[in-house]
mmCIF file of C-alpha atoms and ligand atoms in Angstrom:
data_model
loop_
_atom_site.group_PDB
_atom_site.id
_atom_site.type_symbol
_atom_site.label_atom_id
_atom_site.label_comp_id
_atom_site.label_asym_id
_atom_site.label_seq_id
_atom_site.Cartn_x
_atom_site.Cartn_y
_atom_site.Cartn_z
ATOM 1 C CA MET A 1 -19.164 45.881 13.975
ATOM 2 C CA LYS A 2 -15.857 47.785 13.249
ATOM 3 C CA ARG A 3 -14.977 46.826 9.627
ATOM 4 C CA ILE A 4 -17.115 44.914 6.641
ATOM 5 C CA GLY A 5 -16.319 44.178 3.012
ATOM 6 C CA VAL A 6 -18.303 44.629 0.232
ATOM 7 C CA LEU A 7 -18.004 43.036 -3.520
ATOM 8 C CA THR A 8 -19.906 42.785 -6.862
ATOM 9 C CA GLY A 9 -20.026 39.431 -8.466
ATOM 10 C CA GLY A 10 -21.187 37.620 -11.446
ATOM 11 C CA GLY A 11 -22.539 39.827 -14.547
ATOM 12 C CA ASP A 12 -22.510 43.359 -13.850
ATOM 13 C CA ALA A 13 -26.064 45.250 -13.529
ATOM 14 C CA ALA A 14 -26.599 48.822 -14.132
ATOM 15 C CA GLY A 15 -27.278 49.736 -10.430
ATOM 16 C CA MET A 16 -24.460 48.078 -8.548
ATOM 17 C CA ASN A 17 -22.781 51.446 -8.403
ATOM 18 C CA PRO A 18 -25.617 53.281 -6.726
ATOM 19 C CA ALA A 19 -25.748 49.999 -4.257
ATOM 20 C CA LEU A 20 -22.250 50.266 -3.383
ATOM 21 C CA ARG A 21 -22.621 54.027 -2.820
ATOM 22 C CA ALA A 22 -25.421 53.478 -0.309
ATOM 23 C CA VAL A 23 -23.557 50.640 1.607
ATOM 24 C CA VAL A 24 -20.051 52.690 1.846
ATOM 25 C CA ARG A 25 -22.469 56.186 3.213
ATOM 26 C CA THR A 26 -24.644 54.098 5.629
ATOM 27 C CA ALA A 27 -21.815 52.392 7.330
ATOM 28 C CA TYR A 28 -19.686 55.153 7.801
ATOM 29 C CA GLN A 29 -22.562 57.066 9.269
ATOM 30 C CA HIS A 30 -22.252 54.246 11.708
ATOM 31 C CA LYS A 31 -18.210 54.944 12.076
ATOM 32 C CA VAL A 32 -17.689 51.289 10.181
ATOM 33 C CA GLU A 33 -14.872 50.901 7.718
ATOM 34 C CA VAL A 34 -15.672 49.312 4.532
ATOM 35 C CA ILE A 35 -13.099 47.362 2.324
ATOM 36 C CA GLY A 36 -14.160 47.354 -1.316
ATOM 37 C CA ILE A 37 -12.953 43.933 -2.794
ATOM 38 C CA GLN A 38 -12.292 44.537 -6.540
ATOM 39 C CA LYS A 39 -12.871 42.097 -9.339
ATOM 40 C CA GLY A 40 -15.568 40.018 -7.464
ATOM 41 C CA TRP A 41 -14.664 36.377 -5.900
ATOM 42 C CA ARG A 42 -11.530 36.584 -7.863
ATOM 43 C CA GLY A 43 -10.279 39.471 -6.105
ATOM 44 C CA LEU A 44 -11.138 38.015 -2.854
ATOM 45 C CA ALA A 45 -8.629 34.986 -3.679
ATOM 46 C CA GLU A 46 -6.094 37.833 -5.403
ATOM 47 C CA ASP A 47 -6.355 39.852 -2.038
ATOM 48 C CA THR A 48 -7.143 43.048 -4.433
ATOM 49 C CA HIS A 49 -9.015 45.514 -2.259
ATOM 50 C CA GLU A 50 -9.243 48.955 -1.487
ATOM 51 C CA LEU A 51 -10.541 51.426 1.488
ATOM 52 C CA LEU A 52 -13.782 52.838 0.633
ATOM 53 C CA THR A 53 -14.739 56.238 2.072
ATOM 54 C CA PRO A 54 -18.049 58.314 1.442
ATOM 55 C CA SER A 55 -15.804 60.582 -0.907
ATOM 56 C CA SER A 56 -14.585 57.398 -2.879
ATOM 57 C CA VAL A 57 -18.042 56.558 -4.046
ATOM 58 C CA SER A 58 -19.187 60.322 -4.840
ATOM 59 C CA GLY A 59 -20.068 60.855 -8.364
ATOM 60 C CA ILE A 60 -21.021 57.161 -8.934
ATOM 61 C CA MET A 61 -24.647 57.235 -9.122
ATOM 62 C CA ALA A 62 -25.138 57.510 -12.820
ATOM 63 C CA ARG A 63 -22.240 55.562 -13.639
ATOM 64 C CA GLY A 64 -22.981 52.251 -15.320
ATOM 65 C CA GLY A 65 -21.364 48.660 -14.423
ATOM 66 C CA THR A 66 -19.299 48.767 -11.311
ATOM 67 C CA ILE A 67 -16.384 50.467 -10.049
ATOM 68 C CA LEU A 68 -15.512 47.655 -7.766
ATOM 69 C CA ARG A 69 -14.890 45.443 -11.452
ATOM 70 C CA THR A 70 -16.616 41.946 -11.473
ATOM 71 C CA PHE A 71 -15.246 38.430 -12.923
ATOM 72 C CA ARG A 72 -16.472 35.148 -13.022
ATOM 73 C CA TYR A 73 -14.915 32.972 -10.850
ATOM 74 C CA PRO A 74 -16.257 29.350 -11.002
ATOM 75 C CA GLU A 75 -12.940 28.266 -9.079
ATOM 76 C CA PHE A 76 -14.643 29.323 -5.628
ATOM 77 C CA ALA A 77 -16.465 26.254 -5.684
ATOM 78 C CA THR A 78 -13.219 24.015 -5.772
ATOM 79 C CA PRO A 79 -11.026 23.475 -2.745
ATOM 80 C CA GLU A 80 -7.855 25.200 -4.841
ATOM 81 C CA GLY A 81 -9.749 27.769 -5.696
ATOM 82 C CA THR A 82 -10.916 28.395 -1.865
ATOM 83 C CA ALA A 83 -7.974 28.245 -0.331
ATOM 84 C CA PRO A 84 -6.729 31.986 -1.362
ATOM 85 C CA VAL A 85 -9.867 33.246 -0.251
ATOM 86 C CA ALA A 86 -9.389 31.845 3.170
ATOM 87 C CA ARG A 87 -5.864 33.318 3.045
ATOM 88 C CA THR A 88 -7.395 36.747 2.320
ATOM 89 C CA LEU A 89 -10.080 36.594 4.685
ATOM 90 C CA LYS A 90 -7.722 35.811 7.643
ATOM 91 C CA LYS A 91 -5.872 38.915 6.849
ATOM 92 C CA LEU A 92 -8.367 41.494 6.184
ATOM 93 C CA LYS A 93 -10.271 40.695 9.614
ATOM 94 C CA LEU A 94 -13.809 41.898 8.255
ATOM 95 C CA ASP A 95 -16.376 41.646 10.716
ATOM 96 C CA GLY A 96 -19.616 41.137 7.836
ATOM 97 C CA MET A 97 -19.581 41.105 4.122
ATOM 98 C CA VAL A 98 -22.395 42.640 1.492
ATOM 99 C CA VAL A 99 -22.088 40.723 -1.616
ATOM 100 C CA ILE A 100 -24.049 42.396 -4.378
ATOM 101 C CA GLY A 101 -24.901 40.146 -7.096
ATOM 102 C CA GLY A 102 -26.852 37.335 -8.477
ATOM 103 C CA ASP A 103 -27.632 33.751 -7.736
ATOM 104 C CA GLY A 104 -23.922 32.721 -8.459
ATOM 105 C CA SER A 105 -22.887 35.411 -5.993
ATOM 106 C CA PHE A 106 -25.370 34.168 -3.164
ATOM 107 C CA ARG A 107 -23.972 30.817 -3.531
ATOM 108 C CA GLY A 108 -20.343 31.928 -2.750
ATOM 109 C CA ALA A 109 -22.038 34.378 0.028
ATOM 110 C CA GLN A 110 -23.419 30.912 1.647
ATOM 111 C CA LYS A 111 -19.927 29.380 1.243
ATOM 112 C CA LEU A 112 -18.228 32.392 3.425
ATOM 113 C CA GLU A 113 -21.309 31.866 5.762
ATOM 114 C CA LYS A 114 -20.789 28.363 6.323
ATOM 115 C CA GLU A 115 -16.762 27.752 5.780
ATOM 116 C CA PHE A 116 -15.590 30.870 7.012
ATOM 117 C CA LYS A 117 -18.337 31.732 9.758
ATOM 118 C CA LEU A 118 -18.300 35.390 7.975
ATOM 119 C CA PRO A 119 -22.095 37.010 8.216
ATOM 120 C CA VAL A 120 -23.001 38.011 4.925
ATOM 121 C CA ILE A 121 -25.831 39.965 3.525
ATOM 122 C CA GLY A 122 -26.753 39.826 -0.173
ATOM 123 C CA ILE A 123 -28.344 42.606 -2.418
ATOM 124 C CA PRO A 124 -30.008 41.362 -5.492
ATOM 125 C CA ALA A 125 -28.563 42.761 -8.884
ATOM 126 C CA THR A 126 -28.817 40.919 -12.525
ATOM 127 C CA ILE A 127 -30.330 41.972 -15.677
ATOM 128 C CA ASP A 128 -31.970 38.212 -15.458
ATOM 129 C CA ASN A 129 -34.043 39.168 -12.478
ATOM 130 C CA ASP A 130 -34.272 35.366 -11.352
ATOM 131 C CA ILE A 131 -33.691 35.719 -7.874
ATOM 132 C CA PRO A 132 -37.150 34.413 -5.951
ATOM 133 C CA GLY A 133 -36.737 36.687 -2.913
ATOM 134 C CA THR A 134 -37.427 39.956 -4.949
ATOM 135 C CA ASP A 135 -40.061 40.929 -7.221
ATOM 136 C CA ILE A 136 -37.039 42.889 -9.215
ATOM 137 C CA SER A 137 -33.442 42.930 -9.019
ATOM 138 C CA ILE A 138 -31.055 45.898 -9.780
ATOM 139 C CA GLY A 139 -30.504 46.286 -13.166
ATOM 140 C CA PHE A 140 -33.755 44.520 -14.511
ATOM 141 C CA ASP A 141 -35.679 47.682 -15.141
ATOM 142 C CA THR A 142 -32.425 49.550 -17.214
ATOM 143 C CA ALA A 143 -31.892 46.483 -19.152
ATOM 144 C CA LEU A 144 -35.626 46.177 -20.095
ATOM 145 C CA ASN A 145 -35.636 50.174 -21.023
ATOM 146 C CA ILE A 146 -32.402 49.841 -23.341
ATOM 147 C CA ALA A 147 -33.687 46.597 -25.259
ATOM 148 C CA ILE A 148 -37.230 48.389 -25.584
ATOM 149 C CA ASP A 149 -35.444 51.347 -27.219
ATOM 150 C CA ALA A 150 -33.628 48.885 -29.565
ATOM 151 C CA VAL A 151 -36.649 47.165 -30.143
ATOM 152 C CA ASP A 152 -38.500 50.178 -31.409
ATOM 153 C CA LYS A 153 -35.998 51.225 -33.494
ATOM 154 C CA VAL A 154 -35.530 48.026 -35.171
ATOM 155 C CA ARG A 155 -39.401 48.094 -35.831
ATOM 156 C CA ASP A 156 -38.976 51.148 -38.200
ATOM 157 C CA THR A 157 -36.624 49.681 -40.471
ATOM 158 C CA ALA A 158 -38.705 46.274 -40.544
ATOM 159 C CA THR A 159 -41.815 48.439 -41.077
ATOM 160 C CA SER A 160 -40.192 50.064 -43.950
ATOM 161 C CA HIS A 161 -38.752 47.135 -45.766
ATOM 162 C CA GLY A 162 -41.618 44.907 -44.484
ATOM 163 C CA ARG A 163 -39.265 42.461 -43.175
ATOM 164 C CA ILE A 164 -39.438 39.878 -40.346
ATOM 165 C CA PHE A 165 -36.564 40.755 -37.390
ATOM 166 C CA VAL A 166 -35.523 37.963 -34.613
ATOM 167 C CA ILE A 167 -34.381 39.707 -31.735
ATOM 168 C CA GLU A 168 -32.451 37.869 -29.214
ATOM 169 C CA VAL A 169 -32.398 39.345 -25.744
ATOM 170 C CA MET A 170 -30.622 37.852 -22.848
ATOM 171 C CA GLY A 171 -31.711 36.524 -19.297
ATOM 172 C CA ARG A 172 -29.628 33.684 -19.282
ATOM 173 C CA ASN A 173 -32.084 30.109 -18.514
ATOM 174 C CA TYR A 174 -34.980 32.562 -17.557
ATOM 175 C CA GLY A 175 -37.583 34.344 -19.800
ATOM 176 C CA LEU A 176 -38.614 37.086 -17.867
ATOM 177 C CA LEU A 177 -36.495 39.817 -19.243
ATOM 178 C CA ALA A 178 -37.493 38.716 -22.982
ATOM 179 C CA ALA A 179 -41.511 38.339 -22.133
ATOM 180 C CA GLN A 180 -41.512 41.854 -20.931
ATOM 181 C CA VAL A 181 -39.503 43.287 -23.814
ATOM 182 C CA ALA A 182 -42.016 41.448 -25.951
ATOM 183 C CA ILE A 183 -45.004 42.759 -23.996
ATOM 184 C CA ALA A 184 -43.807 46.705 -24.006
ATOM 185 C CA THR A 185 -42.527 46.394 -27.540
ATOM 186 C CA GLY A 186 -46.137 44.887 -29.011
ATOM 187 C CA ALA A 187 -43.945 42.209 -30.577
ATOM 188 C CA GLU A 188 -45.493 39.546 -32.624
ATOM 189 C CA GLU A 189 -44.121 36.503 -31.220
ATOM 190 C CA VAL A 190 -42.070 35.422 -28.113
ATOM 191 C CA LEU A 191 -40.225 32.584 -27.573
ATOM 192 C CA LEU A 192 -39.577 31.787 -23.834
ATOM 193 C CA PRO A 193 -37.442 28.831 -22.199
ATOM 194 C CA GLU A 194 -40.539 27.955 -19.636
ATOM 195 C CA VAL A 195 -42.969 27.379 -23.066
ATOM 196 C CA PRO A 196 -43.028 25.129 -25.410
ATOM 197 C CA PHE A 197 -43.141 26.312 -29.175
ATOM 198 C CA ASN A 198 -43.506 25.116 -32.588
ATOM 199 C CA LEU A 199 -41.679 27.252 -35.565
ATOM 200 C CA ASP A 200 -44.545 25.928 -38.108
ATOM 201 C CA ASN A 201 -47.491 27.161 -36.357
ATOM 202 C CA LEU A 202 -45.317 30.434 -35.408
ATOM 203 C CA ALA A 203 -44.813 30.733 -39.496
ATOM 204 C CA HIS A 204 -48.133 30.144 -40.325
ATOM 205 C CA ARG A 205 -49.447 33.024 -37.621
ATOM 206 C CA ILE A 206 -46.670 35.512 -38.937
ATOM 207 C CA THR A 207 -48.089 34.383 -42.894
ATOM 208 C CA GLN A 208 -51.804 35.129 -41.372
ATOM 209 C CA GLY A 209 -50.523 38.479 -40.304
ATOM 210 C CA TYR A 210 -49.202 39.848 -43.377
ATOM 211 C CA ASP A 211 -52.362 38.703 -45.196
ATOM 212 C CA ARG A 212 -54.213 40.947 -43.009
ATOM 213 C CA GLY A 213 -52.212 43.691 -43.966
ATOM 214 C CA LYS A 214 -49.245 43.823 -41.200
ATOM 215 C CA GLN A 215 -45.963 45.616 -42.460
ATOM 216 C CA HIS A 216 -43.482 43.529 -40.194
ATOM 217 C CA ALA A 217 -43.022 40.989 -37.949
ATOM 218 C CA ILE A 218 -40.849 41.093 -34.886
ATOM 219 C CA ILE A 219 -39.879 37.748 -33.052
ATOM 220 C CA ILE A 220 -38.130 38.218 -29.708
ATOM 221 C CA VAL A 221 -36.299 34.814 -28.879
ATOM 222 C CA ALA A 222 -35.133 34.883 -25.128
ATOM 223 C CA GLU A 223 -31.725 33.412 -25.163
ATOM 224 C CA GLY A 224 -32.295 30.559 -22.950
ATOM 225 C CA ALA A 225 -35.111 29.371 -25.479
ATOM 226 C CA ALA A 226 -33.199 29.464 -28.894
ATOM 227 C CA LYS A 227 -30.370 30.875 -30.789
ATOM 228 C CA ALA A 228 -31.583 33.504 -32.919
ATOM 229 C CA SER A 229 -29.550 32.446 -36.123
ATOM 230 C CA TYR A 230 -31.414 29.013 -35.376
ATOM 231 C CA VAL A 231 -34.611 30.325 -35.621
ATOM 232 C CA THR A 232 -33.693 33.350 -38.486
ATOM 233 C CA PHE A 233 -32.579 29.767 -40.751
ATOM 234 C CA GLU A 234 -35.699 27.822 -39.846
ATOM 235 C CA ILE A 235 -38.195 30.762 -40.708
ATOM 236 C CA LYS A 236 -36.497 31.663 -43.899
ATOM 237 C CA GLU A 237 -36.676 27.998 -44.590
ATOM 238 C CA ARG A 238 -40.552 28.571 -44.383
ATOM 239 C CA LEU A 239 -41.439 31.600 -45.527
ATOM 240 C CA GLN A 240 -40.386 33.406 -48.703
ATOM 241 C CA ARG A 241 -39.779 36.884 -46.905
ATOM 242 C CA GLY A 242 -36.836 39.020 -45.484
ATOM 243 C CA VAL A 243 -35.638 37.773 -42.439
ATOM 244 C CA ARG A 244 -32.972 39.727 -40.192
ATOM 245 C CA MET A 245 -31.483 38.982 -37.132
ATOM 246 C CA VAL A 246 -30.439 41.214 -34.243
ATOM 247 C CA VAL A 247 -28.337 39.980 -31.113
ATOM 248 C CA LEU A 248 -28.890 42.577 -28.501
ATOM 249 C CA GLY A 249 -26.234 40.925 -26.379
ATOM 250 C CA HIS A 250 -23.908 42.860 -23.648
ATOM 251 C CA ILE A 251 -25.817 46.367 -24.849
ATOM 252 C CA GLN A 252 -28.199 45.173 -22.292
ATOM 253 C CA ARG A 253 -25.781 45.277 -19.374
ATOM 254 C CA GLY A 254 -24.426 48.840 -20.261
ATOM 255 C CA GLY A 255 -25.453 52.642 -19.636
ATOM 256 C CA SER A 256 -26.558 54.502 -16.634
ATOM 257 C CA PRO A 257 -28.529 53.271 -14.320
ATOM 258 C CA SER A 258 -32.637 54.174 -14.925
ATOM 259 C CA GLY A 259 -33.959 56.313 -11.985
ATOM 260 C CA TYR A 260 -36.193 53.138 -10.921
ATOM 261 C CA ASP A 261 -32.535 51.207 -10.445
ATOM 262 C CA ARG A 262 -31.092 53.894 -8.542
ATOM 263 C CA ILE A 263 -33.690 54.515 -6.106
ATOM 264 C CA LEU A 264 -33.977 50.734 -5.627
ATOM 265 C CA ALA A 265 -30.327 50.074 -5.186
ATOM 266 C CA SER A 266 -30.328 52.981 -2.899
ATOM 267 C CA ARG A 267 -33.079 51.535 -0.653
ATOM 268 C CA LEU A 268 -31.723 47.971 -0.771
ATOM 269 C CA GLY A 269 -28.176 48.893 -0.349
ATOM 270 C CA HIS A 270 -29.153 51.523 2.782
ATOM 271 C CA HIS A 271 -31.393 48.732 4.088
ATOM 272 C CA CYS A 272 -29.162 45.973 3.987
ATOM 273 C CA THR A 273 -26.289 47.280 5.482
ATOM 274 C CA GLU A 274 -28.236 48.942 8.630
ATOM 275 C CA LEU A 275 -29.499 45.253 8.816
ATOM 276 C CA LEU A 276 -25.976 43.598 8.805
ATOM 277 C CA LEU A 277 -24.782 46.325 11.644
ATOM 278 C CA GLN A 278 -27.439 45.092 13.651
ATOM 279 C CA GLY A 279 -26.386 41.514 13.654
ATOM 280 C CA LYS A 280 -28.721 40.320 10.743
ATOM 281 C CA HIS A 281 -26.770 38.044 8.170
ATOM 282 C CA ASP A 282 -27.176 34.849 6.028
ATOM 283 C CA VAL A 283 -30.133 36.670 4.218
ATOM 284 C CA MET A 284 -30.587 39.000 1.018
ATOM 285 C CA VAL A 285 -32.875 41.898 1.215
ATOM 286 C CA GLY A 286 -35.240 42.054 -1.867
ATOM 287 C CA LEU A 287 -38.216 44.087 -2.589
ATOM 288 C CA VAL A 288 -41.678 42.275 -2.213
ATOM 289 C CA ALA A 289 -45.024 44.391 -2.845
ATOM 290 C CA ASN A 290 -43.058 47.694 -2.637
ATOM 291 C CA LYS A 291 -41.486 46.743 1.073
ATOM 292 C CA ILE A 292 -38.222 45.370 1.797
ATOM 293 C CA LYS A 293 -38.206 42.058 2.759
ATOM 294 C CA THR A 294 -35.449 39.663 3.955
ATOM 295 C CA SER A 295 -35.477 35.789 2.897
ATOM 296 C CA SER A 296 -32.810 33.443 3.481
ATOM 297 C CA LEU A 297 -29.554 32.955 0.985
ATOM 298 C CA GLU A 298 -30.327 29.548 0.631
ATOM 299 C CA LYS A 299 -33.945 29.887 -0.766
ATOM 300 C CA ASN A 300 -32.289 32.059 -3.564
ATOM 301 C CA THR A 301 -30.789 29.964 -5.990
ATOM 302 C CA ARG A 302 -33.711 28.560 -7.650
ATOM 303 C CA ILE A 303 -36.584 30.727 -9.229
ATOM 304 C CA SER A 304 -40.088 29.461 -10.560
ATOM 305 C CA ALA A 305 -41.337 29.732 -13.718
ATOM 306 C CA LYS A 306 -44.808 31.619 -12.208
ATOM 307 C CA ALA A 307 -44.169 35.366 -13.107
ATOM 308 C CA VAL A 308 -42.717 34.301 -17.018
ATOM 309 C CA LEU A 309 -46.013 32.182 -17.320
ATOM 310 C CA ARG A 310 -48.075 35.204 -16.467
ATOM 311 C CA ASP A 311 -46.404 37.656 -18.672
ATOM 312 C CA ALA A 312 -46.576 34.712 -21.469
ATOM 313 C CA ARG A 313 -50.407 34.833 -21.122
ATOM 314 C CA LEU A 314 -50.595 38.269 -21.262
ATOM 315 C CA MET A 315 -48.655 38.409 -24.584
ATOM 316 C CA GLU A 316 -50.965 35.777 -25.790
ATOM 317 C CA ALA A 317 -54.003 37.933 -24.955
ATOM 318 C CA LEU A 318 -52.576 40.965 -26.586
ATOM 319 C CA VAL A 319 -51.219 39.929 -29.971
HETATM 320 O O1 LIG B 1 -26.783 36.914 -16.109
HETATM 321 C C1 LIG B 1 -26.148 38.043 -16.481
HETATM 322 C C2 LIG B 1 -26.078 37.492 -18.071
HETATM 323 O O2 LIG B 1 -26.164 38.969 -18.931
HETATM 324 C C3 LIG B 1 -27.161 36.816 -18.976
HETATM 325 O O3 LIG B 1 -28.237 37.197 -19.205
HETATM 326 C C4 LIG B 1 -26.163 36.110 -19.568
HETATM 327 O O4 LIG B 1 -26.643 34.824 -19.955
HETATM 328 C C5 LIG B 1 -25.002 36.106 -19.142
HETATM 329 O O5 LIG B 1 -24.982 36.906 -18.016
HETATM 330 C C6 LIG B 1 -23.652 36.195 -20.127
HETATM 331 O O6 LIG B 1 -22.452 36.150 -19.169
HETATM 332 P P1 LIG B 1 -21.211 36.834 -19.657
HETATM 333 O O7 LIG B 1 -21.102 38.275 -19.554
HETATM 334 O O8 LIG B 1 -20.118 36.371 -18.571
HETATM 335 O O9 LIG B 1 -21.144 36.488 -21.089
#
């Protein structure tokens, strides 16, 4: 291979930059040129790209977001959105491509493989951690720690006022981020998309907690389970106590990557580039039981609820 492309797709995740840095530096050690596609799949359609060299990725280890930028580009699923991508690919003459992103990006990667016969390899990066072929995706650890820090702060004010707080955590339709935030902050309750809930029972348990002398109640709500505004309204209706809500939102996606995410991104970025240059493709790299493993891109678009249910049981055992 003489020339590969790299892009970051979907929602940004802290650690995308260290992954990109590892891809570029590994490729250059093999004297392979790297073209950075800006703005994800949309950039491939609009032909916005730059030559990346080892020095163009210097100083990005600690930077949040992605220096390549990213865009949602649902048009890539349509013939109108695909035609300009075909034009760009013809022009760029890439021998392979690294796609850094989540399940949506991997669907795009499969399309490149199938429709354009371009060898592609994926690096899992999403705060949702909803990719089956890896125990953990890049960005999850940073988002978890940001959310933990925020909930710890909210708890201080909740205790001072004796209030109930409903805190909404991201994760799209998957509850793992919320479940782990709840465990790590010792929250009183968690609502997850994978586990049916009953707000009457929840309100009853909160009353019992206050009766036992608790000074606050923290309810973590996964965005895929319910809106924080709905839960707040329903709890207020049932209990005569102060209830406030916090939606953590995109604060969970920003900030400097944690040490864990920097190392994970460097390992996956390096390994996946080595594999691509050796001719391996149509797979993503992941960390499984602390070893780097590959799995087919196709298998990485639907996750089971197993890990969330495991953490939901732990949460229940510890409240
Ligand atoms: O997939 C990452 C994620 O942050 C989800 O947790 C969330 O539902 C979604 O992206 C938000 O997307 P956007 O930034 O496009 O609003």
